[in-house]
mmCIF file of C-alpha atoms in Angstrom:
data_model
loop_
_atom_site.group_PDB
_atom_site.id
_atom_site.type_symbol
_atom_site.label_atom_id
_atom_site.label_comp_id
_atom_site.label_asym_id
_atom_site.label_seq_id
_atom_site.Cartn_x
_atom_site.Cartn_y
_atom_site.Cartn_z
ATOM 1 C CA MET A 27 0.594 8.773 -2.584
ATOM 2 C CA VAL A 28 2.665 6.306 -0.683
ATOM 3 C CA MET A 29 3.005 8.674 2.265
ATOM 4 C CA HIS A 30 -0.674 8.365 2.634
ATOM 5 C CA LEU A 31 -1.025 4.481 2.714
ATOM 6 C CA PHE A 32 -0.201 4.333 6.650
ATOM 7 C CA ASP A 33 -1.771 5.548 9.246
ATOM 8 C CA SER A 34 0.135 8.756 10.644
ATOM 9 C CA SER A 35 -1.078 8.708 14.365
ATOM 10 C CA ASN A 36 2.515 7.498 15.227
ATOM 11 C CA PHE A 37 4.342 9.625 12.538
ATOM 12 C CA GLU A 38 7.744 8.106 13.133
ATOM 13 C CA ARG A 39 6.410 4.579 12.979
ATOM 14 C CA ALA A 40 4.752 5.494 9.542
ATOM 15 C CA LEU A 41 7.996 6.778 8.346
ATOM 16 C CA ARG A 42 9.884 3.616 9.159
ATOM 17 C CA ARG A 43 6.979 1.564 7.137
ATOM 18 C CA ARG A 44 7.360 3.927 4.329
ATOM 19 C CA ARG A 45 11.089 3.016 4.381
ATOM 20 C CA TRP A 46 10.318 -0.530 4.095
ATOM 21 C CA VAL A 47 7.852 0.541 1.123
ATOM 22 C CA GLY A 48 10.946 2.359 -0.522
ATOM 23 C CA PHE A 49 12.968 -0.842 -0.246
ATOM 24 C CA GLY A 50 10.413 -2.879 -1.811
ATOM 25 C CA LEU A 51 9.806 -0.411 -4.727
ATOM 26 C CA LEU A 52 13.749 -0.333 -5.260
ATOM 27 C CA ALA A 53 13.771 -4.117 -5.107
ATOM 28 C CA VAL A 54 10.998 -4.133 -8.019
ATOM 29 C CA GLY A 55 12.836 -1.677 -9.955
ATOM 30 C CA LEU A 56 16.143 -3.568 -9.723
ATOM 31 C CA VAL A 57 14.372 -6.672 -10.807
ATOM 32 C CA GLY A 58 12.919 -4.847 -13.579
ATOM 33 C CA MET A 59 16.461 -3.596 -14.342
ATOM 34 C CA LEU A 60 18.026 -7.222 -14.114
ATOM 35 C CA CYS A 61 15.243 -8.497 -16.521
ATOM 36 C CA TYR A 62 16.039 -5.951 -19.032
ATOM 37 C CA PHE A 63 19.792 -6.425 -18.938
ATOM 38 C CA PHE A 64 19.756 -10.449 -18.837
ATOM 39 C CA LEU A 65 16.599 -11.258 -20.574
ATOM 40 C CA VAL A 66 15.214 -8.397 -22.908
ATOM 41 C CA ASP A 67 18.403 -6.507 -23.994
ATOM 42 C CA GLY A 68 19.721 -8.958 -26.517
ATOM 43 C CA SER A 69 16.597 -10.627 -27.397
ATOM 44 C CA ASP A 70 15.093 -10.051 -30.615
ATOM 45 C CA VAL A 71 11.616 -11.423 -29.490
ATOM 46 C CA LEU A 72 10.364 -8.143 -28.322
ATOM 47 C CA PRO A 73 9.954 -4.935 -30.294
ATOM 48 C CA ASN A 74 11.766 -1.808 -29.450
ATOM 49 C CA PHE A 75 9.088 -0.025 -27.698
ATOM 50 C CA ALA A 76 8.777 -3.267 -25.251
ATOM 51 C CA ARG A 77 12.231 -3.139 -24.451
ATOM 52 C CA GLY A 78 12.268 0.444 -23.885
ATOM 53 C CA PHE A 79 9.522 -0.024 -21.615
ATOM 54 C CA TYR A 80 11.507 -2.514 -19.277
ATOM 55 C CA LEU A 81 14.516 0.319 -19.026
ATOM 56 C CA GLY A 82 12.226 3.134 -18.594
ATOM 57 C CA GLY A 83 9.643 1.570 -16.216
ATOM 58 C CA ALA A 84 12.222 -0.121 -14.099
ATOM 59 C CA GLY A 85 14.429 3.110 -14.323
ATOM 60 C CA GLY A 86 11.464 5.266 -13.062
ATOM 61 C CA ILE A 87 10.569 2.936 -10.327
ATOM 62 C CA CYS A 88 14.234 2.561 -9.081
ATOM 63 C CA ILE A 89 14.535 6.755 -9.140
ATOM 64 C CA GLY A 90 11.157 6.913 -7.344
ATOM 65 C CA ALA A 91 12.098 4.770 -4.465
ATOM 66 C CA VAL A 92 15.740 6.608 -4.149
ATOM 67 C CA PHE A 93 13.575 9.737 -3.708
ATOM 68 C CA LEU A 94 11.346 8.311 -1.348
ATOM 69 C CA LEU A 95 14.296 6.601 0.607
ATOM 70 C CA ALA A 96 15.973 9.861 0.781
ATOM 71 C CA ARG A 97 12.966 11.822 2.052
ATOM 72 C CA VAL A 98 12.057 9.288 4.789
ATOM 73 C CA THR A 99 15.616 8.949 5.767
ATOM 74 C CA TYR A 100 16.081 12.597 6.081
ATOM 75 C CA LEU A 101 13.110 13.192 8.024
ATOM 76 C CA LEU A 102 13.985 10.234 10.610
ATOM 77 C CA SER A 103 17.325 11.922 11.280
ATOM 78 C CA ASN A 104 15.954 15.227 11.371
ATOM 79 C CA PRO A 105 13.483 16.062 14.145
ATOM 80 C CA GLU A 106 12.631 19.705 13.243
ATOM 81 C CA ALA A 107 11.905 18.626 9.492
ATOM 82 C CA ARG A 108 9.754 15.671 10.951
ATOM 83 C CA LYS A 109 7.729 17.943 13.310
ATOM 84 C CA LYS A 110 7.081 20.177 9.975
ATOM 85 C CA ALA A 111 6.126 17.342 7.751
ATOM 86 C CA LYS A 112 4.016 15.571 10.525
ATOM 87 C CA ILE A 113 2.006 18.994 10.928
ATOM 88 C CA LYS A 114 1.594 19.562 7.210
ATOM 89 C CA GLU A 115 0.512 15.814 6.779
ATOM 90 C CA GLN A 116 -2.106 15.821 9.440
ATOM 91 C CA ASP A 117 -3.539 19.298 8.323
ATOM 92 C CA GLU A 118 -7.364 18.954 7.578
ATOM 93 C CA ARG A 119 -7.066 21.169 4.526
ATOM 94 C CA GLU A 120 -4.152 19.228 2.920
ATOM 95 C CA LYS A 121 -6.155 16.093 3.671
ATOM 96 C CA ALA A 122 -9.275 17.549 1.812
ATOM 97 C CA ILE A 123 -7.025 18.808 -1.147
ATOM 98 C CA LEU A 124 -5.502 15.214 -1.212
ATOM 99 C CA ASN A 125 -9.070 13.159 -1.237
ATOM 100 C CA GLN A 126 -10.550 15.629 -4.089
ATOM 101 C CA SER A 127 -7.376 15.198 -6.173
ATOM 102 C CA PHE A 128 -7.805 11.487 -5.994
ATOM 103 C CA GLN A 129 -11.537 11.661 -6.715
ATOM 104 C CA PHE A 130 -11.064 13.912 -9.582
ATOM 105 C CA ALA A 131 -8.081 11.729 -11.080
ATOM 106 C CA GLY A 132 -10.481 8.732 -10.482
ATOM 107 C CA ILE A 133 -13.438 10.301 -12.289
ATOM 108 C CA PHE A 134 -11.185 11.892 -15.012
ATOM 109 C CA THR A 135 -9.313 8.389 -15.870
ATOM 110 C CA LEU A 136 -12.896 6.438 -15.854
ATOM 111 C CA PHE A 137 -14.560 8.925 -18.317
ATOM 112 C CA ALA A 138 -11.337 9.142 -20.491
ATOM 113 C CA ALA A 139 -11.271 5.324 -20.564
ATOM 114 C CA ALA A 140 -14.935 5.111 -21.336
ATOM 115 C CA GLY A 141 -14.662 7.877 -24.048
ATOM 116 C CA SER A 142 -11.469 6.002 -25.625
ATOM 117 C CA LEU A 143 -13.513 2.904 -26.129
ATOM 118 C CA PHE A 144 -15.175 4.444 -28.910
ATOM 119 C CA VAL A 145 -12.386 5.151 -30.710
ATOM 120 C CA LEU A 146 -10.440 1.853 -29.744
ATOM 121 C CA VAL A 147 -13.270 -0.474 -30.886
ATOM 122 C CA ALA A 148 -12.760 0.668 -34.555
ATOM 123 C CA VAL A 149 -8.996 0.202 -34.115
ATOM 124 C CA SER A 150 -8.048 -2.742 -32.129
ATOM 125 C CA MET A 151 -10.277 -5.317 -30.304
ATOM 126 C CA GLU A 152 -7.183 -6.004 -27.807
ATOM 127 C CA ALA A 153 -6.664 -2.520 -26.988
ATOM 128 C CA THR A 154 -10.566 -2.334 -26.430
ATOM 129 C CA GLY A 155 -10.412 -5.328 -24.371
ATOM 130 C CA ALA A 156 -7.336 -4.075 -22.059
ATOM 131 C CA VAL A 157 -9.121 -0.531 -21.546
ATOM 132 C CA LEU A 158 -12.362 -2.355 -20.803
ATOM 133 C CA ALA A 159 -10.821 -4.307 -18.296
ATOM 134 C CA VAL A 160 -9.335 -1.337 -16.584
ATOM 135 C CA VAL A 161 -12.502 0.235 -16.522
ATOM 136 C CA ALA A 162 -13.999 -2.861 -14.995
ATOM 137 C CA VAL A 163 -11.246 -3.260 -12.236
ATOM 138 C CA TYR A 164 -11.746 0.492 -11.395
ATOM 139 C CA SER A 165 -15.377 0.068 -10.898
ATOM 140 C CA VAL A 166 -15.235 -3.385 -8.812
ATOM 141 C CA VAL A 167 -12.256 -1.841 -6.610
ATOM 142 C CA TRP A 168 -14.642 1.279 -6.220
ATOM 143 C CA LEU A 169 -17.606 -0.820 -5.168
ATOM 144 C CA LEU A 170 -15.736 -2.858 -2.886
ATOM 145 C CA ALA A 171 -14.159 0.139 -1.202
ATOM 146 C CA ASN A 172 -17.360 1.616 -0.720
ATOM 147 C CA LEU A 173 -18.797 -1.470 0.879
ATOM 148 C CA TYR A 174 -15.864 -1.681 3.207
ATOM 149 C CA LEU A 175 -15.712 1.949 4.162
ATOM 150 C CA SER A 176 -19.435 2.090 4.499
ATOM 151 C CA LYS A 177 -19.057 -0.529 7.349
ATOM 152 C CA LYS A 178 -16.014 0.679 8.856
ATOM 153 C CA LEU A 179 -16.526 4.387 9.070
#
């Protein structure tokens, strides 16, 4: 997903920006790791699943950032691979597949969250509020994106 955040008309510049995103993600992951080891690990305040979330979430972000940085560094240093990646990324079929994948994922997430509200309302009002907030944020972001893109495109 990070690959498609930046305009790829100048592919090398987009790769350099992605490298900065990779460093940013790595920094976030390392902050999470530091929080785990210095604040959470020895604490009895948080339950085990919350402590596991810190370690797993921070570790996952770090691993993802390292993969992103490795790929971008490889593409920046290898002109042949960069050319192939640029062709693949700018292919109209690939763009259509990506856009439809995002659309399907968003619709599925929205309906799954809305459906889960029927179960959650009987189990936990806090969980219901959290899922309802996710549905509301999704809806507001969709509306704002729709308004912005209708003016821009």
